[in-house]
Amino acid sequence: MKAKLLILSLLCLSFSARAEGPAIIPAPVRYSESAGYCSRPQKVKIEIGRRRFNKQLAALPDFARREAYRLSIKPKGIKIEALSEEGAFRARTTLEQLMAADDTLRCCSILDYPRFRHRGLMIDESRSFKGLDFLKKQVDAMAQIKLNVLHLHLTDAAGWRLQVPAYPALADSAAWRIGKSYFDWERAGYPFANAYVEGAYGGFYTAAELRELVSYAAERFVTVIPEIEMPGHSMEVNRVYPSIACVGPDGRPRSFAWDLCPGNEGTFELLRAVLDEVMDIFPSEFIHIGGDEAVMKDWKECVNCRRRMEEEGFSDVHELQGYLMRRVEGYLRSHGRRAIGWDEILDSGLSREAVIMSWRGISGGVRGSAAGRDVILSPSTHCYLNYYQDLIRKEPAACGELVSLRFCYGYEPIAPGMDESHILGLQGNLWCEYIPTPEHAEYMLYPRLFAIAETGWSPAEAKDFCGFRERAAELCGRFRERYYTTFDLDTESELARSGFQRFEQLEAYKQSNSSLR
Ligand code: ACM
Ligand code: ZN
């Protein structure tokens, strides 16, 4: 096995020694070098919307045309051509990366546009609250690597992170737990408090802060999509508004219930108030409404849920999830928005407008797209950036399998059985149960987020792991100079470097741990 790994690494080294092309991530669609260098600093000429460039790109889909650009670097000057400000912005990020990578700017021509329209990152702000400065810093990083969607997981059992004036207890209490880490809080029995209680951990975003983030991101052509979880992952709501929670057999509210109560009209009043606030703050076409991992246990016994089932003619509690999701999705649609949901919503009977986010592997993506639904791919196997990035024994505790840089980079979103025309793109997800600090979050993101960015932007046939790894190591260095924490690729184990997953990681762990042999 060792010999095989060594050969793989040497192969990578020999390829990378020959690797050509610009030192940028994501790799561009077309790159050609010409003789000479461009002295710096230079004035950059920008042409937007010229007929000739427009005609050259006529065959591209609209989203790609909007972001397309040509960057020409000649001894006497630099020129950017684009069809929109967004395209010109993408060109400038390429130029910035080229200038940062090398003191001498080699003459070249780059024609570039994205493969997918949705190239995203999800950050879980519930399990650990990282704050506005952290989010802005990640938006800066996303813009550099041409990612264009920040999906914010704003609510979950471990903390509600959005101030809603009509429901003040969400920010006053559901945003503050006792237990800095998620697991401290779990061990303590899920206590909530308020900001003034000693040992309280948490926080929330005001509307003004979120508006600031939305406009900061928009200036960098990143759209912020908020997520409000429902009906599962919602214990924090039941804890602070027990009057809308499911009712137990003893007639008392189940304030520790995991799911919202679809039988209580109060639930829908709260969701309407929350979504009104969300739509007021976030102009995004899409609003994420969760939908994953409802346990439905309390629904079986709750008098309100049972009444709802009887009225609606439901024979199974699973139908209550569809009932709630359909009402919420319809509400968003009536306001001109589209819902996104985790792939469980495939069974909720939502309108064709709703978008599937495939996380339990890619089967939701196959099923959804084949049924004519738009899909975003974030399979946990390849896109969960909270999973281990190297062997368990050398990494801070994480969850899931090994998603090494190589494994993450190897992900190809289009799979047999999918209708490609419905694949909007992909995103990396960062769940934060095991990630208590902003620095740790960055450590998990970089460089794997670079891999997501290249998969989302560059043509599949242009991808090459060895060249990418070299560029990723360089970009990590530049990120560290700008005070980002990154994983150090120089310390990556041979196993992770070679792209193994699952079983191999366990074996390596066992071998290094004699007590487990
Ligand atoms: C998920 O990871 N529960 C969407
Ligand atoms: Zn109920």
Short mmCIF file of C-alpha atoms and ligand atoms in Angstrom, two decimals:
data_model
loop_
_atom_site.label_atom_id
_atom_site.label_comp_id
_atom_site.label_asym_id
_atom_site.label_seq_id
_atom_site.Cartn_x
_atom_site.Cartn_y
_atom_site.Cartn_z
CA MET A 1 0.00 0.00 0.00
CA LYS A 2 2.81 2.43 0.94
CA ALA A 3 4.48 1.87 -2.44
CA LYS A 4 1.21 2.60 -4.24
CA LEU A 5 0.81 5.85 -2.35
CA LEU A 6 4.35 6.92 -3.09
CA ILE A 7 3.83 6.30 -6.80
CA LEU A 8 0.64 8.38 -6.75
CA SER A 9 2.41 11.24 -5.02
CA LEU A 10 5.38 11.10 -7.39
CA LEU A 11 2.99 11.10 -10.34
CA CYS A 12 1.43 14.24 -8.95
CA LEU A 13 4.83 15.84 -8.46
CA SER A 14 5.99 15.05 -11.98
CA PHE A 15 2.77 16.40 -13.48
CA SER A 16 2.89 19.52 -11.37
CA ALA A 17 6.46 20.19 -12.45
CA ARG A 18 5.08 20.41 -15.97
CA ALA A 19 1.84 22.09 -14.98
CA GLU A 20 1.13 25.06 -17.19
CA GLY A 21 -1.47 27.76 -17.20
CA PRO A 22 -2.13 30.70 -14.97
CA ALA A 23 -1.83 30.48 -11.20
CA ILE A 24 -5.48 31.22 -10.56
CA ILE A 25 -8.45 29.46 -9.01
CA PRO A 26 -10.82 28.63 -10.59
CA ALA A 27 -8.96 27.67 -13.76
CA PRO A 28 -10.25 29.68 -16.73
CA VAL A 29 -12.02 28.25 -19.75
CA ARG A 30 -9.41 29.39 -22.27
CA TYR A 31 -5.91 30.71 -21.68
CA SER A 32 -3.23 31.55 -24.19
CA GLU A 33 0.13 33.08 -23.51
CA SER A 34 1.98 35.46 -25.77
CA ALA A 35 5.50 36.82 -25.74
CA GLY A 36 6.47 39.51 -23.32
CA TYR A 37 5.46 41.06 -20.04
CA CYS A 38 3.29 43.92 -19.01
CA SER A 39 4.96 46.43 -16.78
CA ARG A 40 3.07 47.59 -13.71
CA PRO A 41 1.17 49.56 -12.59
CA GLN A 42 -1.05 49.76 -15.64
CA LYS A 43 -4.31 51.42 -16.44
CA VAL A 44 -7.00 48.85 -17.15
CA LYS A 45 -9.32 49.59 -20.08
CA ILE A 46 -12.81 48.20 -19.51
CA GLU A 47 -15.35 47.70 -22.29
CA ILE A 48 -18.82 46.55 -21.29
CA GLY A 49 -21.53 45.40 -23.71
CA ARG A 50 -19.66 45.72 -27.01
CA ARG A 51 -21.57 44.14 -29.92
CA ARG A 52 -18.62 42.06 -31.12
CA PHE A 53 -18.05 40.37 -27.73
CA ASN A 54 -21.79 39.88 -27.36
CA LYS A 55 -21.88 38.05 -30.72
CA GLN A 56 -18.91 35.88 -29.80
CA LEU A 57 -20.75 34.63 -26.73
CA ALA A 58 -24.13 34.17 -28.43
CA ALA A 59 -24.18 30.41 -27.82
CA LEU A 60 -23.76 30.65 -24.03
CA PRO A 61 -26.69 30.50 -21.59
CA ASP A 62 -27.69 33.86 -20.06
CA PHE A 63 -26.10 33.22 -16.65
CA ALA A 64 -22.74 32.43 -18.28
CA ARG A 65 -22.93 35.47 -20.58
CA ARG A 66 -23.57 37.70 -17.59
CA GLU A 67 -20.38 36.54 -15.87
CA ALA A 68 -18.23 36.08 -18.97
CA TYR A 69 -15.16 38.17 -19.63
CA ARG A 70 -12.05 38.41 -21.74
CA LEU A 71 -8.87 39.64 -20.14
CA SER A 72 -6.08 40.68 -22.49
CA ILE A 73 -2.69 41.50 -21.06
CA LYS A 74 -0.29 43.06 -23.55
CA PRO A 75 3.05 44.83 -23.10
CA LYS A 76 1.36 48.18 -23.52
CA GLY A 77 -1.78 47.67 -21.52
CA ILE A 78 -4.55 45.57 -20.01
CA LYS A 79 -8.05 45.29 -21.41
CA ILE A 80 -11.21 43.74 -19.94
CA GLU A 81 -14.22 42.95 -22.11
CA ALA A 82 -17.51 41.88 -20.55
CA LEU A 83 -21.25 42.06 -21.10
CA SER A 84 -22.07 43.29 -17.59
CA GLU A 85 -20.49 44.82 -14.50
CA GLU A 86 -20.50 41.32 -13.05
CA GLY A 87 -18.36 39.99 -15.89
CA ALA A 88 -15.95 42.90 -15.46
CA PHE A 89 -15.78 42.14 -11.73
CA ARG A 90 -14.92 38.48 -12.41
CA ALA A 91 -12.14 39.67 -14.75
CA ARG A 92 -10.73 41.94 -12.06
CA THR A 93 -10.55 39.06 -9.58
CA THR A 94 -8.59 37.06 -12.16
CA LEU A 95 -6.24 39.97 -12.69
CA GLU A 96 -5.77 40.40 -8.93
CA GLN A 97 -4.88 36.73 -8.55
CA LEU A 98 -2.40 36.93 -11.44
CA MET A 99 -0.76 40.02 -9.96
CA ALA A 100 -0.59 38.50 -6.49
CA ALA A 101 0.94 35.28 -7.83
CA ASP A 102 3.76 36.82 -9.78
CA ASP A 103 5.71 40.08 -9.78
CA THR A 104 5.93 39.98 -13.54
CA LEU A 105 2.67 40.00 -15.40
CA ARG A 106 3.05 37.69 -18.37
CA CYS A 107 1.19 38.67 -21.56
CA CYS A 108 -1.84 36.49 -22.18
CA SER A 109 -5.45 36.33 -23.21
CA ILE A 110 -8.11 34.72 -21.04
CA LEU A 111 -11.66 33.97 -22.17
CA ASP A 112 -13.73 32.82 -19.23
CA TYR A 113 -17.28 32.07 -18.05
CA PRO A 114 -18.88 29.78 -15.45
CA ARG A 115 -20.06 26.21 -15.92
CA PHE A 116 -22.86 26.48 -13.31
CA ARG A 117 -25.01 29.41 -12.22
CA HIS A 118 -25.09 28.47 -8.49
CA ARG A 119 -21.67 28.17 -6.86
CA GLY A 120 -22.22 28.40 -3.16
CA LEU A 121 -21.14 28.09 0.41
CA MET A 122 -23.47 27.35 3.33
CA ILE A 123 -22.43 28.54 6.78
CA ASP A 124 -24.20 27.31 9.91
CA GLU A 125 -24.56 30.29 12.25
CA SER A 126 -26.78 28.45 14.72
CA ARG A 127 -24.45 25.88 16.27
CA SER A 128 -21.73 28.53 16.59
CA PHE A 129 -22.32 32.22 16.08
CA LYS A 130 -19.47 33.83 14.20
CA GLY A 131 -20.73 37.35 13.53
CA LEU A 132 -20.83 39.95 10.79
CA ASP A 133 -17.08 40.55 10.40
CA PHE A 134 -16.50 36.84 9.89
CA LEU A 135 -19.22 36.65 7.25
CA LYS A 136 -17.89 39.68 5.38
CA LYS A 137 -14.42 38.19 5.41
CA GLN A 138 -15.73 34.96 3.89
CA VAL A 139 -17.64 36.97 1.26
CA ASP A 140 -14.31 38.57 0.30
CA ALA A 141 -12.79 35.11 -0.05
CA MET A 142 -15.77 33.83 -2.04
CA ALA A 143 -15.58 36.74 -4.46
CA GLN A 144 -11.89 36.04 -5.05
CA ILE A 145 -12.63 32.49 -6.16
CA LYS A 146 -15.78 33.42 -8.10
CA LEU A 147 -18.33 31.84 -5.77
CA ASN A 148 -21.63 33.67 -6.00
CA VAL A 149 -24.03 32.39 -3.30
CA LEU A 150 -23.74 32.58 0.48
CA HIS A 151 -26.40 30.39 2.08
CA LEU A 152 -26.87 31.32 5.73
CA HIS A 153 -28.28 28.66 8.03
CA LEU A 154 -29.79 31.13 10.49
CA THR A 155 -31.97 28.99 12.70
CA ASP A 156 -31.63 25.60 14.36
CA ALA A 157 -32.22 23.98 17.73
CA ALA A 158 -28.91 25.30 19.11
CA GLY A 159 -29.72 28.95 18.51
CA TRP A 160 -31.97 31.34 16.57
CA ARG A 161 -29.90 34.09 14.88
CA LEU A 162 -32.37 36.56 13.39
CA GLN A 163 -34.15 39.34 15.25
CA VAL A 164 -37.90 39.31 14.48
CA PRO A 165 -39.69 42.26 16.15
CA ALA A 166 -43.08 40.51 16.28
CA TYR A 167 -41.54 37.56 18.19
CA PRO A 168 -38.98 39.14 20.53
CA ALA A 169 -38.22 35.98 22.53
CA LEU A 170 -36.47 34.51 19.48
CA ALA A 171 -33.63 37.03 19.81
CA ASP A 172 -33.96 37.64 23.55
CA SER A 173 -33.84 34.00 24.56
CA ALA A 174 -33.70 31.41 21.73
CA ALA A 175 -30.46 33.08 20.58
CA TRP A 176 -28.75 32.51 23.96
CA ARG A 177 -27.87 29.10 25.31
CA ILE A 178 -25.85 27.92 28.28
CA GLY A 179 -22.87 26.09 26.82
CA LYS A 180 -20.27 27.64 24.56
CA SER A 181 -19.85 24.54 22.49
CA TYR A 182 -22.74 22.66 20.97
CA PHE A 183 -21.77 19.56 22.94
CA ASP A 184 -21.53 21.43 26.28
CA TRP A 185 -25.06 22.62 25.65
CA GLU A 186 -26.23 19.12 24.71
CA ARG A 187 -24.64 17.57 27.82
CA ALA A 188 -26.28 20.23 30.00
CA GLY A 189 -29.75 19.26 28.72
CA TYR A 190 -30.24 22.04 26.13
CA PRO A 191 -30.65 25.06 28.46
CA PHE A 192 -31.55 28.48 27.05
CA ALA A 193 -31.06 31.78 28.87
CA ASN A 194 -30.74 35.39 27.83
CA ALA A 195 -27.80 37.65 27.08
CA TYR A 196 -27.44 38.77 30.71
CA VAL A 197 -27.16 35.36 32.34
CA GLU A 198 -23.65 34.37 33.33
CA GLY A 199 -22.26 31.79 30.93
CA ALA A 200 -24.75 32.60 28.20
CA TYR A 201 -23.41 31.97 24.72
CA GLY A 202 -24.92 33.17 21.48
CA GLY A 203 -26.08 36.22 19.60
CA PHE A 204 -28.27 37.23 16.70
CA TYR A 205 -28.23 39.47 13.69
CA THR A 206 -30.31 42.62 13.56
CA ALA A 207 -32.07 43.57 10.34
CA ALA A 208 -29.58 46.42 9.91
CA GLU A 209 -26.60 44.05 10.16
CA LEU A 210 -28.09 41.64 7.67
CA ARG A 211 -28.91 44.45 5.25
CA GLU A 212 -25.29 45.56 5.55
CA LEU A 213 -24.15 42.01 4.74
CA VAL A 214 -26.54 41.76 1.78
CA SER A 215 -25.26 44.97 0.24
CA TYR A 216 -21.60 44.16 1.03
CA ALA A 217 -22.08 40.81 -0.72
CA ALA A 218 -24.01 42.36 -3.65
CA GLU A 219 -21.10 44.73 -4.30
CA ARG A 220 -19.02 41.57 -4.76
CA PHE A 221 -21.69 39.81 -6.82
CA VAL A 222 -22.51 37.34 -4.07
CA THR A 223 -26.18 36.71 -3.31
CA VAL A 224 -27.12 35.92 0.28
CA ILE A 225 -29.80 33.24 0.65
CA PRO A 226 -31.23 32.92 4.16
CA GLU A 227 -32.43 29.62 5.57
CA ILE A 228 -35.19 29.32 8.15
CA GLU A 229 -35.39 25.70 9.31
CA MET A 230 -38.76 23.94 9.56
CA PRO A 231 -40.45 21.82 10.73
CA GLY A 232 -37.50 19.86 12.24
CA HIS A 233 -34.42 21.34 13.97
CA SER A 234 -36.77 23.81 15.68
CA MET A 235 -36.64 23.05 19.39
CA GLU A 236 -35.44 26.58 20.19
CA VAL A 237 -38.76 27.99 18.93
CA ASN A 238 -40.81 25.58 21.04
CA ARG A 239 -38.69 26.40 24.06
CA VAL A 240 -39.43 30.12 23.94
CA TYR A 241 -42.98 29.92 22.51
CA PRO A 242 -44.37 26.75 24.15
CA SER A 243 -47.92 27.95 23.42
CA ILE A 244 -47.45 26.87 19.78
CA ALA A 245 -45.61 23.60 20.51
CA CYS A 246 -47.20 20.17 20.15
CA VAL A 247 -49.26 19.07 23.11
CA GLY A 248 -48.34 15.89 24.99
CA PRO A 249 -50.72 13.19 26.26
CA ASP A 250 -50.70 14.98 29.63
CA GLY A 251 -52.19 18.05 27.94
CA ARG A 252 -49.02 20.10 28.43
CA PRO A 253 -46.92 21.75 25.72
CA ARG A 254 -43.90 19.79 24.54
CA SER A 255 -41.38 22.60 24.81
CA PHE A 256 -38.51 20.19 24.11
CA ALA A 257 -40.14 18.97 20.88
CA TRP A 258 -37.72 18.86 17.92
CA ASP A 259 -40.38 19.75 15.35
CA LEU A 260 -42.76 22.68 14.97
CA CYS A 261 -46.42 21.76 15.41
CA PRO A 262 -48.20 21.70 12.01
CA GLY A 263 -51.54 21.38 13.84
CA ASN A 264 -51.35 24.76 15.57
CA GLU A 265 -52.26 27.88 13.55
CA GLY A 266 -49.89 29.79 15.83
CA THR A 267 -47.01 28.04 14.06
CA PHE A 268 -48.10 29.51 10.73
CA GLU A 269 -48.56 32.97 12.24
CA LEU A 270 -44.99 32.84 13.51
CA LEU A 271 -43.63 31.53 10.21
CA ARG A 272 -45.46 34.26 8.28
CA ALA A 273 -44.01 36.97 10.54
CA VAL A 274 -40.52 35.47 10.23
CA LEU A 275 -40.73 35.14 6.44
CA ASP A 276 -42.12 38.68 6.08
CA GLU A 277 -39.05 39.92 7.94
CA VAL A 278 -36.76 37.67 5.91
CA MET A 279 -38.24 38.84 2.58
CA ASP A 280 -37.91 42.44 3.72
CA ILE A 281 -34.21 42.01 4.44
CA PHE A 282 -33.10 39.60 1.71
CA PRO A 283 -33.91 40.44 -1.93
CA SER A 284 -32.81 36.97 -3.15
CA GLU A 285 -35.08 35.08 -5.53
CA PHE A 286 -34.61 32.01 -3.33
CA ILE A 287 -35.44 31.53 0.34
CA HIS A 288 -34.35 28.25 1.96
CA ILE A 289 -37.01 26.62 4.12
CA GLY A 290 -35.08 23.63 5.49
CA GLY A 291 -37.24 20.52 5.52
CA ASP A 292 -34.64 17.98 6.68
CA GLU A 293 -34.74 15.43 9.46
CA ALA A 294 -38.13 16.06 11.05
CA VAL A 295 -38.65 13.29 13.60
CA MET A 296 -42.48 13.63 13.75
CA LYS A 297 -42.64 11.81 17.08
CA ASP A 298 -44.76 14.37 18.93
CA TRP A 299 -47.13 14.75 15.97
CA LYS A 300 -48.48 11.28 16.63
CA GLU A 301 -49.78 12.23 20.06
CA CYS A 302 -50.51 15.93 19.75
CA VAL A 303 -54.19 16.77 19.85
CA ASN A 304 -53.74 19.65 17.39
CA CYS A 305 -51.79 17.51 14.94
CA ARG A 306 -54.39 14.77 15.14
CA ARG A 307 -57.17 17.26 14.48
CA ARG A 308 -55.30 18.61 11.47
CA MET A 309 -54.86 15.09 10.11
CA GLU A 310 -58.54 14.37 10.48
CA GLU A 311 -59.57 17.63 8.81
CA GLU A 312 -57.17 17.07 5.91
CA GLY A 313 -57.88 13.34 5.57
CA PHE A 314 -54.27 12.32 6.29
CA SER A 315 -53.56 8.77 7.39
CA ASP A 316 -49.84 9.18 8.12
CA VAL A 317 -47.97 11.87 10.11
CA HIS A 318 -45.54 12.23 7.19
CA GLU A 319 -48.33 14.03 5.37
CA LEU A 320 -48.19 16.77 8.02
CA GLN A 321 -44.71 17.70 6.86
CA GLY A 322 -45.97 18.13 3.29
CA TYR A 323 -48.90 20.18 4.61
CA LEU A 324 -46.61 22.62 6.43
CA MET A 325 -44.05 22.88 3.64
CA ARG A 326 -46.74 23.42 0.97
CA ARG A 327 -48.35 26.26 2.94
CA VAL A 328 -45.00 27.95 3.48
CA GLU A 329 -43.82 27.44 -0.09
CA GLY A 330 -47.13 28.82 -1.39
CA TYR A 331 -46.73 31.87 0.84
CA LEU A 332 -43.27 32.57 -0.59
CA ARG A 333 -44.53 32.01 -4.13
CA SER A 334 -47.39 34.46 -3.58
CA HIS A 335 -44.67 37.02 -2.80
CA GLY A 336 -42.69 36.25 -5.94
CA ARG A 337 -40.02 34.13 -4.23
CA ARG A 338 -38.96 30.53 -4.76
CA ALA A 339 -38.35 28.05 -1.96
CA ILE A 340 -35.30 25.83 -1.68
CA GLY A 341 -35.50 22.79 0.59
CA TRP A 342 -33.29 19.88 1.61
CA ASP A 343 -34.03 16.80 -0.49
CA GLU A 344 -36.69 15.51 1.94
CA ILE A 345 -39.05 18.05 0.32
CA LEU A 346 -39.26 15.79 -2.72
CA ASP A 347 -41.93 13.96 -0.73
CA SER A 348 -43.80 17.11 0.28
CA GLY A 349 -45.80 17.67 -2.91
CA LEU A 350 -44.49 21.21 -3.43
CA SER A 351 -44.99 23.17 -6.64
CA ARG A 352 -42.48 22.72 -9.48
CA GLU A 353 -41.00 26.10 -8.56
CA ALA A 354 -39.37 24.69 -5.42
CA VAL A 355 -35.68 23.81 -5.70
CA ILE A 356 -34.19 20.61 -4.30
CA MET A 357 -30.93 20.75 -2.36
CA SER A 358 -29.55 17.22 -2.62
CA TRP A 359 -27.58 16.36 0.52
CA ARG A 360 -28.20 12.65 1.20
CA GLY A 361 -25.91 11.72 -1.67
CA ILE A 362 -27.04 12.59 -5.16
CA SER A 363 -30.26 10.58 -5.35
CA GLY A 364 -32.34 13.69 -4.58
CA GLY A 365 -30.58 15.39 -7.48
CA VAL A 366 -31.29 12.52 -9.85
CA ARG A 367 -34.92 12.16 -8.78
CA GLY A 368 -35.58 15.89 -8.62
CA SER A 369 -34.03 16.85 -11.96
CA ALA A 370 -35.57 13.86 -13.74
CA ALA A 371 -38.95 15.07 -12.47
CA GLY A 372 -38.26 18.52 -13.95
CA ARG A 373 -37.27 20.25 -10.73
CA ASP A 374 -34.29 22.55 -10.36
CA VAL A 375 -31.56 21.09 -8.18
CA ILE A 376 -28.54 22.27 -6.23
CA LEU A 377 -26.04 19.56 -5.32
CA SER A 378 -24.36 19.41 -1.93
CA PRO A 379 -23.94 15.68 -1.28
CA SER A 380 -22.47 15.11 2.16
CA THR A 381 -20.03 12.57 0.67
CA HIS A 382 -18.10 15.27 -1.23
CA CYS A 383 -19.39 18.72 -0.28
CA TYR A 384 -19.61 18.67 3.54
CA LEU A 385 -16.64 20.76 4.53
CA ASN A 386 -17.24 20.01 8.21
CA TYR A 387 -16.17 16.41 7.56
CA TYR A 388 -12.57 15.37 8.28
CA GLN A 389 -10.06 16.68 5.76
CA ASP A 390 -7.29 14.39 6.94
CA LEU A 391 -6.79 11.40 9.23
CA ILE A 392 -8.73 11.42 12.49
CA ARG A 393 -5.59 11.16 14.58
CA LYS A 394 -4.09 14.41 13.28
CA GLU A 395 -7.22 16.54 12.98
CA PRO A 396 -9.48 18.31 15.47
CA ALA A 397 -12.67 16.34 16.15
CA ALA A 398 -15.05 16.56 13.22
CA CYS A 399 -17.91 14.51 11.92
CA GLY A 400 -18.56 12.18 9.04
CA GLU A 401 -16.14 10.60 6.64
CA LEU A 402 -12.88 11.81 5.19
CA VAL A 403 -13.48 14.47 2.55
CA SER A 404 -9.91 15.18 1.52
CA LEU A 405 -9.06 17.96 -0.90
CA ARG A 406 -8.53 15.38 -3.62
CA PHE A 407 -11.83 13.67 -2.93
CA CYS A 408 -13.71 16.97 -2.82
CA TYR A 409 -12.04 18.11 -6.06
CA GLY A 410 -12.93 14.84 -7.75
CA TYR A 411 -16.65 15.51 -7.44
CA GLU A 412 -18.47 15.68 -10.77
CA PRO A 413 -21.97 17.12 -10.27
CA ILE A 414 -23.58 15.70 -13.43
CA ALA A 415 -24.38 12.03 -12.93
CA PRO A 416 -26.22 9.41 -14.98
CA GLY A 417 -29.99 9.80 -14.75
CA MET A 418 -29.87 13.56 -14.11
CA ASP A 419 -31.47 16.09 -16.40
CA GLU A 420 -28.54 18.47 -16.74
CA SER A 421 -30.75 21.38 -17.73
CA HIS A 422 -32.16 21.38 -14.17
CA ILE A 423 -28.83 21.30 -12.32
CA LEU A 424 -28.30 24.85 -11.07
CA GLY A 425 -24.96 24.07 -9.49
CA LEU A 426 -23.30 22.98 -6.29
CA GLN A 427 -22.22 24.24 -2.91
CA GLY A 428 -20.01 23.37 0.04
CA ASN A 429 -21.73 23.13 3.42
CA LEU A 430 -20.15 23.96 6.75
CA TRP A 431 -22.17 22.62 9.68
CA CYS A 432 -20.72 23.87 12.95
CA GLU A 433 -21.48 21.41 15.76
CA TYR A 434 -17.74 20.66 15.95
CA ILE A 435 -16.62 24.12 14.89
CA PRO A 436 -16.80 26.55 17.82
CA THR A 437 -14.67 29.44 16.51
CA PRO A 438 -14.26 31.55 13.36
CA GLU A 439 -10.63 30.39 13.00
CA HIS A 440 -11.68 26.76 13.09
CA ALA A 441 -14.35 27.47 10.49
CA GLU A 442 -11.75 28.93 8.12
CA TYR A 443 -9.45 25.98 8.77
CA MET A 444 -12.19 23.66 7.53
CA LEU A 445 -13.09 25.86 4.55
CA TYR A 446 -9.72 26.50 2.97
CA PRO A 447 -8.54 25.02 0.68
CA ARG A 448 -11.52 22.71 0.15
CA LEU A 449 -13.74 25.63 -0.80
CA PHE A 450 -11.27 26.29 -3.65
CA ALA A 451 -12.14 22.82 -4.98
CA ILE A 452 -15.87 23.58 -4.86
CA ALA A 453 -15.19 26.86 -6.68
CA GLU A 454 -13.22 25.19 -9.47
CA THR A 455 -15.81 22.43 -9.92
CA GLY A 456 -18.53 25.05 -10.15
CA TRP A 457 -16.75 27.34 -12.61
CA SER A 458 -14.23 25.47 -14.75
CA PRO A 459 -15.07 23.07 -17.59
CA ALA A 460 -15.04 19.47 -16.35
CA GLU A 461 -12.46 18.44 -18.96
CA ALA A 462 -10.06 21.20 -17.86
CA LYS A 463 -9.85 19.93 -14.28
CA ASP A 464 -6.54 18.44 -13.19
CA PHE A 465 -5.91 17.67 -9.54
CA CYS A 466 -2.12 17.93 -9.52
CA GLY A 467 -2.08 21.41 -11.03
CA PHE A 468 -4.97 22.42 -8.81
CA ARG A 469 -3.23 21.24 -5.64
CA GLU A 470 -0.21 23.35 -6.48
CA ARG A 471 -2.37 26.41 -7.10
CA ALA A 472 -4.38 25.71 -3.94
CA ALA A 473 -1.21 25.58 -1.83
CA GLU A 474 -0.11 28.94 -3.26
CA LEU A 475 -3.50 30.52 -2.69
CA CYS A 476 -3.57 29.19 0.89
CA GLY A 477 -0.26 31.00 1.45
CA ARG A 478 -1.76 34.25 0.18
CA PHE A 479 -4.86 33.71 2.31
CA ARG A 480 -2.67 33.26 5.39
CA GLU A 481 -0.90 36.54 4.62
CA ARG A 482 -4.35 38.13 4.78
CA TYR A 483 -5.09 36.58 8.17
CA TYR A 484 -7.20 33.64 7.09
CA THR A 485 -6.58 30.39 8.89
CA THR A 486 -6.11 27.51 6.47
CA PHE A 487 -5.37 23.82 6.55
CA ASP A 488 -1.67 23.29 5.75
CA LEU A 489 -1.34 21.14 2.66
CA ASP A 490 2.34 20.50 3.48
CA THR A 491 1.22 18.43 6.45
CA GLU A 492 -1.43 16.43 4.57
CA SER A 493 -1.09 12.67 5.04
CA GLU A 494 -0.29 10.44 2.09
CA LEU A 495 -3.62 8.71 2.51
CA ALA A 496 -5.67 11.87 2.27
CA ARG A 497 -3.49 13.16 -0.52
CA SER A 498 -4.20 10.09 -2.55
CA GLY A 499 -7.94 10.58 -2.31
CA PHE A 500 -8.93 7.64 -0.15
CA GLN A 501 -12.12 7.83 1.86
CA ARG A 502 -13.95 5.80 4.50
CA PHE A 503 -12.46 2.42 5.24
CA GLU A 504 -8.88 3.48 4.60
CA GLN A 505 -9.07 6.26 7.16
CA LEU A 506 -10.31 3.86 9.78
CA GLU A 507 -7.53 1.43 8.96
CA ALA A 508 -4.91 4.14 9.28
CA TYR A 509 -6.38 5.16 12.58
CA LYS A 510 -6.28 1.61 13.84
CA GLN A 511 -2.68 1.16 12.75
CA SER A 512 -1.62 4.27 14.62
CA ASN A 513 -3.49 3.21 17.72
CA SER A 514 -2.11 -0.07 18.97
CA SER A 515 -4.92 -0.49 21.50
CA LEU A 516 -7.39 -0.78 18.63
CA ARG A 517 -5.51 -3.44 16.68
C1 ACM B 1 -28.44 18.15 6.64
O1 ACM B 1 -27.21 17.92 6.62
N1 ACM B 1 -29.17 17.71 7.66
C2 ACM B 1 -29.11 18.91 5.59
ZN ZN B 2 -48.70 19.18 17.15
#
